[in-house]
PDB file of C-alpha atoms in Angstrom:
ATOM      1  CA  UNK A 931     -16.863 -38.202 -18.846  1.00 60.00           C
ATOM      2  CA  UNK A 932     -20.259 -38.106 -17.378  1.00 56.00           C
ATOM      3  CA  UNK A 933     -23.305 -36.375 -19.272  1.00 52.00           C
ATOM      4  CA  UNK A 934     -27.085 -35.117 -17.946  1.00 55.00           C
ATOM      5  CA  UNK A 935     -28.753 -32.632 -20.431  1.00 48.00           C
ATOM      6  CA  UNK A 936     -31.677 -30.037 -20.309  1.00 53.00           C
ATOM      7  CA  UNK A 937     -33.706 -29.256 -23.006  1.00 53.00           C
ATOM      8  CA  UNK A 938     -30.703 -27.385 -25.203  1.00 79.00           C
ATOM      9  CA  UNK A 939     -27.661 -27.962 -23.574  1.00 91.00           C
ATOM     10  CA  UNK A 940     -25.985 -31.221 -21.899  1.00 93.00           C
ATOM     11  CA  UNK A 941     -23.870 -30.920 -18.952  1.00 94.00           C
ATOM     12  CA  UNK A 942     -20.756 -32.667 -18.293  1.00 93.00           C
ATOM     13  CA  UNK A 943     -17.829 -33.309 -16.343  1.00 96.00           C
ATOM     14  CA  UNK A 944     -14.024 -34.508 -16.970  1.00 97.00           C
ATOM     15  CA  UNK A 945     -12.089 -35.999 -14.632  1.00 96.00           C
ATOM     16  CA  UNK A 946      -8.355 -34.706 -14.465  1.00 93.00           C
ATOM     17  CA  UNK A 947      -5.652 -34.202 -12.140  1.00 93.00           C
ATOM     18  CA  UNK A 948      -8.011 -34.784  -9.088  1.00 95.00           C
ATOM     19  CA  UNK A 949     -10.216 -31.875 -10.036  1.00 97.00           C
ATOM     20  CA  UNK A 950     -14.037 -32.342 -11.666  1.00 97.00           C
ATOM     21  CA  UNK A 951     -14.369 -30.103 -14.409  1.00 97.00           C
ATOM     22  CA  UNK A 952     -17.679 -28.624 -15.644  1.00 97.00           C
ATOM     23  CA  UNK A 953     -18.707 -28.484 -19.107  1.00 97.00           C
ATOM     24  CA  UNK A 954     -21.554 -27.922 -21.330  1.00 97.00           C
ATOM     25  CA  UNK A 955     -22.147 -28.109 -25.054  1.00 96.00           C
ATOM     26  CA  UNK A 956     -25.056 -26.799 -26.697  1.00 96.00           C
ATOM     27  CA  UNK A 957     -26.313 -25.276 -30.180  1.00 95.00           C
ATOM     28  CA  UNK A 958     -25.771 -26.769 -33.746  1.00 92.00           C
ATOM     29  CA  UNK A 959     -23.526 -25.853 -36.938  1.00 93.00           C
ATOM     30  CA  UNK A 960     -19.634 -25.741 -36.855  1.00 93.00           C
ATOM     31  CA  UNK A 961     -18.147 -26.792 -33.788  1.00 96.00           C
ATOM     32  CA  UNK A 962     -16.395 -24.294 -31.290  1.00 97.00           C
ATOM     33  CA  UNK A 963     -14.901 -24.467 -28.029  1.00 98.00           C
ATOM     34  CA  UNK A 964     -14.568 -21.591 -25.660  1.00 98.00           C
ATOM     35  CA  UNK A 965     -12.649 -21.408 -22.884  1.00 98.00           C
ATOM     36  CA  UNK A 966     -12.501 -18.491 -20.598  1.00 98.00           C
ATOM     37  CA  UNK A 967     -10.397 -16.490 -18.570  1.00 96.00           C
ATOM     38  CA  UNK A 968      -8.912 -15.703 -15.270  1.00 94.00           C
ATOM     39  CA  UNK A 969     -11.714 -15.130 -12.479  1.00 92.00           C
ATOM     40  CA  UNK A 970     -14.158 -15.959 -15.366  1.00 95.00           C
ATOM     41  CA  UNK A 971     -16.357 -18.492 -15.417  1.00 96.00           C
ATOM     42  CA  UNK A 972     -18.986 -20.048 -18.572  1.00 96.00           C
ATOM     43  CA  UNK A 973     -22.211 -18.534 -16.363  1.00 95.00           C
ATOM     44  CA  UNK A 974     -20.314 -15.008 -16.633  1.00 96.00           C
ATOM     45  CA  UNK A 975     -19.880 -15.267 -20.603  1.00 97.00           C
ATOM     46  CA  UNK A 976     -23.638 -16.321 -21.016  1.00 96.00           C
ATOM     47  CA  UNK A 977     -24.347 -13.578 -23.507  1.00 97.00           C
ATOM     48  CA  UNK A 978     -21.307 -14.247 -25.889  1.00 97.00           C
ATOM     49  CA  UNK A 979     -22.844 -18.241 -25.083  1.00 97.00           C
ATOM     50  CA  UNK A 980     -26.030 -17.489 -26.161  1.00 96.00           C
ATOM     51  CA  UNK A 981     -25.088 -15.774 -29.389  1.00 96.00           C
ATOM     52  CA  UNK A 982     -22.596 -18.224 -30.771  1.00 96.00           C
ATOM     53  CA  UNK A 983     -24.891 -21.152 -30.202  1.00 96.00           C
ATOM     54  CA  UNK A 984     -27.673 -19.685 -32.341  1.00 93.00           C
ATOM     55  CA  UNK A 985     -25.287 -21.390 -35.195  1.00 91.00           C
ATOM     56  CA  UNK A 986     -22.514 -23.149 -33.851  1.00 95.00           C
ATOM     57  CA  UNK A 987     -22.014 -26.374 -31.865  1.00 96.00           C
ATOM     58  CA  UNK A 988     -20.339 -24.316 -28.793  1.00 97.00           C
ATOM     59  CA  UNK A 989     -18.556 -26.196 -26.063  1.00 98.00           C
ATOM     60  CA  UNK A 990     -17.509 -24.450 -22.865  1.00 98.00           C
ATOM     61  CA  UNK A 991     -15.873 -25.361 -19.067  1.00 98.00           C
ATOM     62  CA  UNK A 992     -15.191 -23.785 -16.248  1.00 98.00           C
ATOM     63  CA  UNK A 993     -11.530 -24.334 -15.449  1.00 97.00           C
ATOM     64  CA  UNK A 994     -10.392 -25.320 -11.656  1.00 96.00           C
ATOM     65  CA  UNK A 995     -11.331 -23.261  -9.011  1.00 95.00           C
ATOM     66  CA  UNK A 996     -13.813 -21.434 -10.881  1.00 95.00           C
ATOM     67  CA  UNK A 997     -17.799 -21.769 -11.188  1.00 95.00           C
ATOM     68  CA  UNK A 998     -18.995 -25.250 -11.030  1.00 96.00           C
ATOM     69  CA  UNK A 999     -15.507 -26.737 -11.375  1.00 97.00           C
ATOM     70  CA  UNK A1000     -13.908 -28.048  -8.182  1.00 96.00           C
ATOM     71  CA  UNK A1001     -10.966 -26.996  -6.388  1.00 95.00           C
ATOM     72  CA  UNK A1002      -7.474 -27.952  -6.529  1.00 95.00           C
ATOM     73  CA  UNK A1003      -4.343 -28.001  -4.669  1.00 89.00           C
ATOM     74  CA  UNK A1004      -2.846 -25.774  -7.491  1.00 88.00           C
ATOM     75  CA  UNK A1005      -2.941 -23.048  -9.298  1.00 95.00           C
ATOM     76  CA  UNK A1006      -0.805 -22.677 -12.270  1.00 97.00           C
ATOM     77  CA  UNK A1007      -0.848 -21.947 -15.956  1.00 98.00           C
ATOM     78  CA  UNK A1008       0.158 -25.729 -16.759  1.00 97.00           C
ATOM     79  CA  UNK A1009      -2.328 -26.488 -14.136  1.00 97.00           C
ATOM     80  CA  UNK A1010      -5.147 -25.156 -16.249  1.00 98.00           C
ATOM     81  CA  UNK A1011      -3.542 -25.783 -19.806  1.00 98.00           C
ATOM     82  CA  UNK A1012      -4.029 -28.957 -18.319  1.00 97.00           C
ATOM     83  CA  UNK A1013      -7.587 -28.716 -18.188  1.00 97.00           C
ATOM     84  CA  UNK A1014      -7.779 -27.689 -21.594  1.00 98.00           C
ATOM     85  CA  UNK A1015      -6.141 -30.448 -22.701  1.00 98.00           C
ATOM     86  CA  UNK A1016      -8.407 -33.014 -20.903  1.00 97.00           C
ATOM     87  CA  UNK A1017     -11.664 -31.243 -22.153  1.00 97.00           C
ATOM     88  CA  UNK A1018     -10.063 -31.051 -25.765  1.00 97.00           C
ATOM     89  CA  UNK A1019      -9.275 -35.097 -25.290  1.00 95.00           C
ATOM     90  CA  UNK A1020     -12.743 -36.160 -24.256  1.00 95.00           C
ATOM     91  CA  UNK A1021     -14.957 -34.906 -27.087  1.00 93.00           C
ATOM     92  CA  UNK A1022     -16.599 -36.244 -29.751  1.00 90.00           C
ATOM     93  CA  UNK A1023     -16.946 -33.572 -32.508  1.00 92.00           C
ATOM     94  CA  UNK A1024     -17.793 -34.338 -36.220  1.00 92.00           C
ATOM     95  CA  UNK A1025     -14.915 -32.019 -37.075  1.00 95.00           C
ATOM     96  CA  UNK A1026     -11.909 -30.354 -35.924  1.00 96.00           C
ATOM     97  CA  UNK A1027     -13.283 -27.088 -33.751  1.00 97.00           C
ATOM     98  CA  UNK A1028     -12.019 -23.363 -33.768  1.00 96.00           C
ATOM     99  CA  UNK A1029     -10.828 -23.085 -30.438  1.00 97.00           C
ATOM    100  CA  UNK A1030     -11.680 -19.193 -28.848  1.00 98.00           C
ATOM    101  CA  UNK A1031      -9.955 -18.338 -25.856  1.00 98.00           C
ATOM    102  CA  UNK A1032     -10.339 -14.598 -23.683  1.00 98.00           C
ATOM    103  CA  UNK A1033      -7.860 -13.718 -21.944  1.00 97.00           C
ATOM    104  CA  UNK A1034      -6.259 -15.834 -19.756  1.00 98.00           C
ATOM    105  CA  UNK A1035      -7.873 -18.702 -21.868  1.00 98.00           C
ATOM    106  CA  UNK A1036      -6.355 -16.968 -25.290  1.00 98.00           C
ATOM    107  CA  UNK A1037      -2.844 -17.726 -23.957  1.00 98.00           C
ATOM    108  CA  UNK A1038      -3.936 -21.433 -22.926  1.00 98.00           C
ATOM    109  CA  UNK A1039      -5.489 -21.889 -26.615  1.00 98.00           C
ATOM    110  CA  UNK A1040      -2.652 -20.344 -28.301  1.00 98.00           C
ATOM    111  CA  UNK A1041      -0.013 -23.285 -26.035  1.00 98.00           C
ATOM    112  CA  UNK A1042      -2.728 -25.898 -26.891  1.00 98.00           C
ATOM    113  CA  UNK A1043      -2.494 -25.186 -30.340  1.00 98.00           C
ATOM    114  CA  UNK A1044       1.114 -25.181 -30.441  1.00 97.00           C
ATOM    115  CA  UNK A1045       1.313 -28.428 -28.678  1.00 97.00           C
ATOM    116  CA  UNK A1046      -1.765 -30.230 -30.858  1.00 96.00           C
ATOM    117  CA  UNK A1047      -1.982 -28.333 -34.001  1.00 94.00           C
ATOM    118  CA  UNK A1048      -3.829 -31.234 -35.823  1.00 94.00           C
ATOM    119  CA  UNK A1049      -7.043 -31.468 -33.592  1.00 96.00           C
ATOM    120  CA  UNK A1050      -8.268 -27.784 -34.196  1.00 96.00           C
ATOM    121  CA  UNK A1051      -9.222 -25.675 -37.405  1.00 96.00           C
ATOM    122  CA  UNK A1052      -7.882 -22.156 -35.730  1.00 95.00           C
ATOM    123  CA  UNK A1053      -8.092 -19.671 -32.986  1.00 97.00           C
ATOM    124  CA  UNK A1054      -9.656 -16.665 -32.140  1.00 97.00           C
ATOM    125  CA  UNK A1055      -8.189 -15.120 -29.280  1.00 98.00           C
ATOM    126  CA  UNK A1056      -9.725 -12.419 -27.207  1.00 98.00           C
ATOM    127  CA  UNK A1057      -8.253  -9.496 -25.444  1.00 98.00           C
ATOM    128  CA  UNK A1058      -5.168 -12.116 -24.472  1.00 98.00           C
ATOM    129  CA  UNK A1059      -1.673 -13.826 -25.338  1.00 98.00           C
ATOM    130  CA  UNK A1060      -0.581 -10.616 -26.293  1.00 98.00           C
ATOM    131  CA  UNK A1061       3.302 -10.563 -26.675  1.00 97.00           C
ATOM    132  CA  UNK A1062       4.206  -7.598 -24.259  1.00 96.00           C
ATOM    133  CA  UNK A1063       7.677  -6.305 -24.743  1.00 95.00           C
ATOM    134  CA  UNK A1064       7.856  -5.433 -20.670  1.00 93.00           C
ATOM    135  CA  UNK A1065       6.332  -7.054 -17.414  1.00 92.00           C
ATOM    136  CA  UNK A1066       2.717  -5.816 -17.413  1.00 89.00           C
ATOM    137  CA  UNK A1067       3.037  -5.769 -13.546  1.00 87.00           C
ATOM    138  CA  UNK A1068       6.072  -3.963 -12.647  1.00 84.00           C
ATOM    139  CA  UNK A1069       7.231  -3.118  -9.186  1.00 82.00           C
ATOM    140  CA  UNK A1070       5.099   0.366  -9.015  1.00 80.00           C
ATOM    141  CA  UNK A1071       1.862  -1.988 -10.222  1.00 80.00           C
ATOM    142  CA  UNK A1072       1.424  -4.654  -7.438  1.00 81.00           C
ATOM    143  CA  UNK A1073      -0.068  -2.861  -4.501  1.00 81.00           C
ATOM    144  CA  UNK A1074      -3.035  -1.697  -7.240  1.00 79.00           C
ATOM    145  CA  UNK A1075      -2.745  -5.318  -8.737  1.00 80.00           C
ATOM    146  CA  UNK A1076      -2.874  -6.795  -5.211  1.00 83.00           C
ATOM    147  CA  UNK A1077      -5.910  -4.435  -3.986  1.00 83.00           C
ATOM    148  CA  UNK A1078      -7.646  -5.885  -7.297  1.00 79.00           C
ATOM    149  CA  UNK A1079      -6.559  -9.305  -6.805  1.00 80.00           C
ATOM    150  CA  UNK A1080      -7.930  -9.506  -3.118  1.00 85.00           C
ATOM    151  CA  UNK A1081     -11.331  -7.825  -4.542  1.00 85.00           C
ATOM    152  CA  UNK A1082     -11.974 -10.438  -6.899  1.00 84.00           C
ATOM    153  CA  UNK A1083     -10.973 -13.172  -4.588  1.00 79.00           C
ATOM    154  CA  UNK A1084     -13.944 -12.132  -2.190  1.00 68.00           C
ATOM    155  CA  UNK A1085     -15.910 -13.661  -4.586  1.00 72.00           C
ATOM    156  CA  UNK A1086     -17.374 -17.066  -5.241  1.00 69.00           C
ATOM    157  CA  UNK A1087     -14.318 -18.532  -6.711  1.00 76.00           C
ATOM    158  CA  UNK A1088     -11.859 -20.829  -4.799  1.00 88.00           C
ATOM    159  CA  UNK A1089      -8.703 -18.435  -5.291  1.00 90.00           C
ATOM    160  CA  UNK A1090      -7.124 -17.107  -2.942  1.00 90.00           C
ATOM    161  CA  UNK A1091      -5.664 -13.112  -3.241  1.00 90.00           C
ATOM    162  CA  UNK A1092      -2.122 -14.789  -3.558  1.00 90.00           C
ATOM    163  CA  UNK A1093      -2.925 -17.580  -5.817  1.00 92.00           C
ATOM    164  CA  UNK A1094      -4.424 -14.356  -8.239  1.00 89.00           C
ATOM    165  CA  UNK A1095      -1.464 -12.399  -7.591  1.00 90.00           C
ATOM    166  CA  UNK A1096       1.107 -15.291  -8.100  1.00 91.00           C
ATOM    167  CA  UNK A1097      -1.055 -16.004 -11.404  1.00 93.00           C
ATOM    168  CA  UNK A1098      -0.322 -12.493 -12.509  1.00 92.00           C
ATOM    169  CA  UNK A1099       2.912 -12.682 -12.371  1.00 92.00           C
ATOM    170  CA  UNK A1100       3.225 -16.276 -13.896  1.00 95.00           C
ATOM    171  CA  UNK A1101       1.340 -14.462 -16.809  1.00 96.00           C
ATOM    172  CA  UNK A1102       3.880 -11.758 -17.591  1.00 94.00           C
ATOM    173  CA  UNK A1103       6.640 -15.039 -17.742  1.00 95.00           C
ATOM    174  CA  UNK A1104       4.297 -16.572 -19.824  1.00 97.00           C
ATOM    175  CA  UNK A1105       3.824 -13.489 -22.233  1.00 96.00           C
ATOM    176  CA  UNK A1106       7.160 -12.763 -22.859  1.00 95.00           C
ATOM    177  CA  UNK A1107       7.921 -16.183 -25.194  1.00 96.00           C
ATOM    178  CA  UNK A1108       4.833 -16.955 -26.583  1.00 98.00           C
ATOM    179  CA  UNK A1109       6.128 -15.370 -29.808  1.00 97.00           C
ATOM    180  CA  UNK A1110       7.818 -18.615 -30.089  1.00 97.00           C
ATOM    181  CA  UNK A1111       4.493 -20.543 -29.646  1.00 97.00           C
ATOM    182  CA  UNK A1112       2.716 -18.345 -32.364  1.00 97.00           C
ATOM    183  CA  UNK A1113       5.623 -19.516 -34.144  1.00 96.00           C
ATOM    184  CA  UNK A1114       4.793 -23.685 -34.100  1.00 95.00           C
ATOM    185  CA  UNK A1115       1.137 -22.704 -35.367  1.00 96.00           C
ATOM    186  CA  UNK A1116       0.166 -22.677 -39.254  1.00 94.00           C
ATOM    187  CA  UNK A1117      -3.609 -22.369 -38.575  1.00 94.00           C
ATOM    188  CA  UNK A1118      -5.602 -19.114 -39.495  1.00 94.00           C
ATOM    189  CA  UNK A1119      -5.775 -17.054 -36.381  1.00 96.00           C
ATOM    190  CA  UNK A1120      -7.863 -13.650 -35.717  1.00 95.00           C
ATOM    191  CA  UNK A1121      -6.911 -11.627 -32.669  1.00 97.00           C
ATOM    192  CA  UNK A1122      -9.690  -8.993 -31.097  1.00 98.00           C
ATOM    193  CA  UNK A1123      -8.392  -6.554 -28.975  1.00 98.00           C
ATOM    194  CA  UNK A1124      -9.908  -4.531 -26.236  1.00 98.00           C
ATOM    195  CA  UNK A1125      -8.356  -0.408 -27.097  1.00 97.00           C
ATOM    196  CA  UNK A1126      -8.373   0.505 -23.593  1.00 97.00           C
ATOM    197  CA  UNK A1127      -7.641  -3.022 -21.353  1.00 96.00           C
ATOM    198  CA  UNK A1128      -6.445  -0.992 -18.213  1.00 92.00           C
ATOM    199  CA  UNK A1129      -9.548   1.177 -18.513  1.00 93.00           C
ATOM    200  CA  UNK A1130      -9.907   5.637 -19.798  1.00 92.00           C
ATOM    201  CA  UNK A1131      -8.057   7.117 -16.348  1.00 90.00           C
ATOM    202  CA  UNK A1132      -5.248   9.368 -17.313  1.00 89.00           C
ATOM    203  CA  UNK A1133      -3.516   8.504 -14.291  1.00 86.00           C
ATOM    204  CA  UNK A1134      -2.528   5.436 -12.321  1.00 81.00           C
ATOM    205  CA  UNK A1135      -1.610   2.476 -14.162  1.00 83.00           C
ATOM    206  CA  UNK A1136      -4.225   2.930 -16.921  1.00 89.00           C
ATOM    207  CA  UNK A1137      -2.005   4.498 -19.364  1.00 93.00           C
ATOM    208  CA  UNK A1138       1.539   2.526 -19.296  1.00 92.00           C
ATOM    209  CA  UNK A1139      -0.874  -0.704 -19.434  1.00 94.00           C
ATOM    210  CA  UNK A1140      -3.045   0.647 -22.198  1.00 96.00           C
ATOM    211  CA  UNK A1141       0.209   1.657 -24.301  1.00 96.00           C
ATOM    212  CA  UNK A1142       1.636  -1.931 -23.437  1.00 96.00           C
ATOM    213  CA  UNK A1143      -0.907  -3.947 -24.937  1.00 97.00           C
ATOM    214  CA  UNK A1144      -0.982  -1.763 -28.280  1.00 97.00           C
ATOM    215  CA  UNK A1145       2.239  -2.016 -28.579  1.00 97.00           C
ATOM    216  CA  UNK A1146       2.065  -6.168 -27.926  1.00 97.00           C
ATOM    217  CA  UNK A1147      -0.222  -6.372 -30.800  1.00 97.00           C
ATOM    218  CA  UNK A1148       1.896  -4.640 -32.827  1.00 97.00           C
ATOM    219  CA  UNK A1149       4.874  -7.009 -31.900  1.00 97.00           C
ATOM    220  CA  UNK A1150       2.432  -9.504 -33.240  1.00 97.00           C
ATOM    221  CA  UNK A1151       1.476  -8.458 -36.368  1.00 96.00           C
ATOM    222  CA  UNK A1152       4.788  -7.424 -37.245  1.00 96.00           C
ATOM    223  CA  UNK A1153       6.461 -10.934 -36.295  1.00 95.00           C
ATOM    224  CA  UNK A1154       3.088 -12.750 -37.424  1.00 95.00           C
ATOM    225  CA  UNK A1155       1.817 -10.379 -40.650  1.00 93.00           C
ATOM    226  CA  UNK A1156      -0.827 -13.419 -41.696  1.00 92.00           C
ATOM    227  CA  UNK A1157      -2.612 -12.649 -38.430  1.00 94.00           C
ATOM    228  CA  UNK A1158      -5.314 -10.039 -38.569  1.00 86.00           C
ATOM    229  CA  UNK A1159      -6.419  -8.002 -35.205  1.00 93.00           C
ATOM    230  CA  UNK A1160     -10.001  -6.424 -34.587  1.00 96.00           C
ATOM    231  CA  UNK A1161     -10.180  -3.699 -32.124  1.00 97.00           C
ATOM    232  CA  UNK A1162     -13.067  -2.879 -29.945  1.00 98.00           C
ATOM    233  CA  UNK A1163     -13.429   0.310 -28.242  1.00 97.00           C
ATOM    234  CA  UNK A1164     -14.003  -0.952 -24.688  1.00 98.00           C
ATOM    235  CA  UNK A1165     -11.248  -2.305 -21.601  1.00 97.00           C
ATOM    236  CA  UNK A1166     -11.233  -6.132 -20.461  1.00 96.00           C
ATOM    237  CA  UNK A1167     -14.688  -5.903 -19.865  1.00 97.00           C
ATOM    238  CA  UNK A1168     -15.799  -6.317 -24.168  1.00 98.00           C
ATOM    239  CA  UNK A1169     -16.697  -9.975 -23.694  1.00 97.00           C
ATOM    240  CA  UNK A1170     -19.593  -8.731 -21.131  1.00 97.00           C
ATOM    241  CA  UNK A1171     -20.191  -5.132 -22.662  1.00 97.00           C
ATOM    242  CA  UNK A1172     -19.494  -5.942 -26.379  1.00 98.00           C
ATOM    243  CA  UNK A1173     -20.380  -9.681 -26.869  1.00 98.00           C
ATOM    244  CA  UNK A1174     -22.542  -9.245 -30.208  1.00 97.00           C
ATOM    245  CA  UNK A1175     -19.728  -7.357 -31.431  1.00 97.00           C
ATOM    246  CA  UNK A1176     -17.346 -10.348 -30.808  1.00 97.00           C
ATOM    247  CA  UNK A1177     -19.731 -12.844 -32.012  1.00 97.00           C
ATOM    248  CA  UNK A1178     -19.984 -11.611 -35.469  1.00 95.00           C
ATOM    249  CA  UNK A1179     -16.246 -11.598 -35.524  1.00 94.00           C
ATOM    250  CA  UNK A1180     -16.115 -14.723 -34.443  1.00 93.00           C
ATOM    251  CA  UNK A1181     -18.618 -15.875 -36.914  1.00 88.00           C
ATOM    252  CA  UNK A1182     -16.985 -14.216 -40.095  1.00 82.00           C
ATOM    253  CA  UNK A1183     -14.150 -15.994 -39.155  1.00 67.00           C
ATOM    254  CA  UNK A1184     -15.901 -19.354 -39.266  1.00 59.00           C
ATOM    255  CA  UNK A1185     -18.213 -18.124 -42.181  1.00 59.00           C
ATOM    256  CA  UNK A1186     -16.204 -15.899 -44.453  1.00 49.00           C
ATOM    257  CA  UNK A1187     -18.276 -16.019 -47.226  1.00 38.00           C
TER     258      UNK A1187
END
């Protein structure tokens, strides 16, 4: 690991699987480790950032392919639990973090945990790893899915349409046994939900989706009853549009008293 540092926050990188991963760790109090999504990147979760630092030690990376991170030949769920796992194995904390993870990132957190249950204190997992009892992108879903993917790969990212598309799908394989993965974790764990994920539209996808991940959740807390779920009014969007809401979640969690 190499290390610069600004006034508040020090920068790093991790070496791993041929691929330089960004990181940055800033604030004081408990430590926490965030690691974000799918086409999301630690500059677009800023706000949520800014707000957990004020009293936690927060540590946060850009996974492959996304914001300051390099490239890679792959793209794969293991690819980037991968990552995880080679941030997770080069700090230095004074004590065992909570580990928060939105969407994509709440499914990597939940297989981390799973796989290293001793080197974290719990999870908070937002608005993913949701236990869907069908495909969330069925046959009538991927020419919308594809139009989105292709939109988001215009950006500044290094994925390609297909490599967000394939991703997708990987997702829904990914989704439909992580039951058993909740199942290898005795840690306390807090779930917050977006209402809407799929957006309000009455038509198109919007409502099968938004029906889907309800009834996920509900798969959850009826297989996992010890696990308590926070809703937010607001679609996948409530870590940009609803981050002070999620903060003080996530701080009652680490500061129940």
């Amino acid at each position: 690991m190499t290390a610069t540092s600004d006034s508040t926050t020090r920068h790093l990188t991790v070496q791993h699987d041929g691929v330089t991963i960004a990181v940055s760790r800033g604030g004081r109090g408990r430590p926490l480790v965030l690691c974000p999504g799918l086409n999301c990147t630690q500059a677009d979760l800023y706000e949520l950032i800014d707000l957990l630092r004020r009293d936690h030690d927060v540590v946060t990376f850009d996974l492959r392919g996304h914001g300051l991170s390099s490239a890679a030949g792959r793209y794969s769920f293991d690819a980037f639990l991968g990552d995880l796992h080679a941030v997770m194995g080069e700090l230095e904390l004074p004590s065992a973090p909570v580990l928060v993870g939105y969407s994509l990132g709440a499914d990597l957190a939940v297989h981390y945990a799973a796989e290293c249950p001793d080197t974290i204190a719990g999870l908070v997992l937002i608005d993913g790893a949701n236990p869907l009892p069908e495909p969330f992108l069925a046959d009538i879903d991927l020419a919308e899915f594809r139009a989105v993917a292709e939109a988001e790969a215009a950006g500044e990212g290094s994925l390609t349409a297909r490599d967000i598309l394939d991703l997708g799908l990987e997702m829904d394989a990914v989704r439909s046994g992580i039951l058993d993965r909740y199942q290898r974790i005795d840690l306390p764990v807090q779930v917050v939900m977006s209402t809407t994920i799929a957006g309000n539209s009455t038509e198109g996808r919007a409502p099968r989706h938004n029906q889907l991940w309800r009834d996920g959740v509900e798969r959850l807390i009826h297989e996992q009853p010890h696990i308590s779920a926070h809703w937010i009014d607001a679609d996948h969007g409530l870590v940009f549009t609803h981050a002070c809401d999620i903060a003080a979640i996530i701080r009652r969690r680490l500061d129940p008293c």
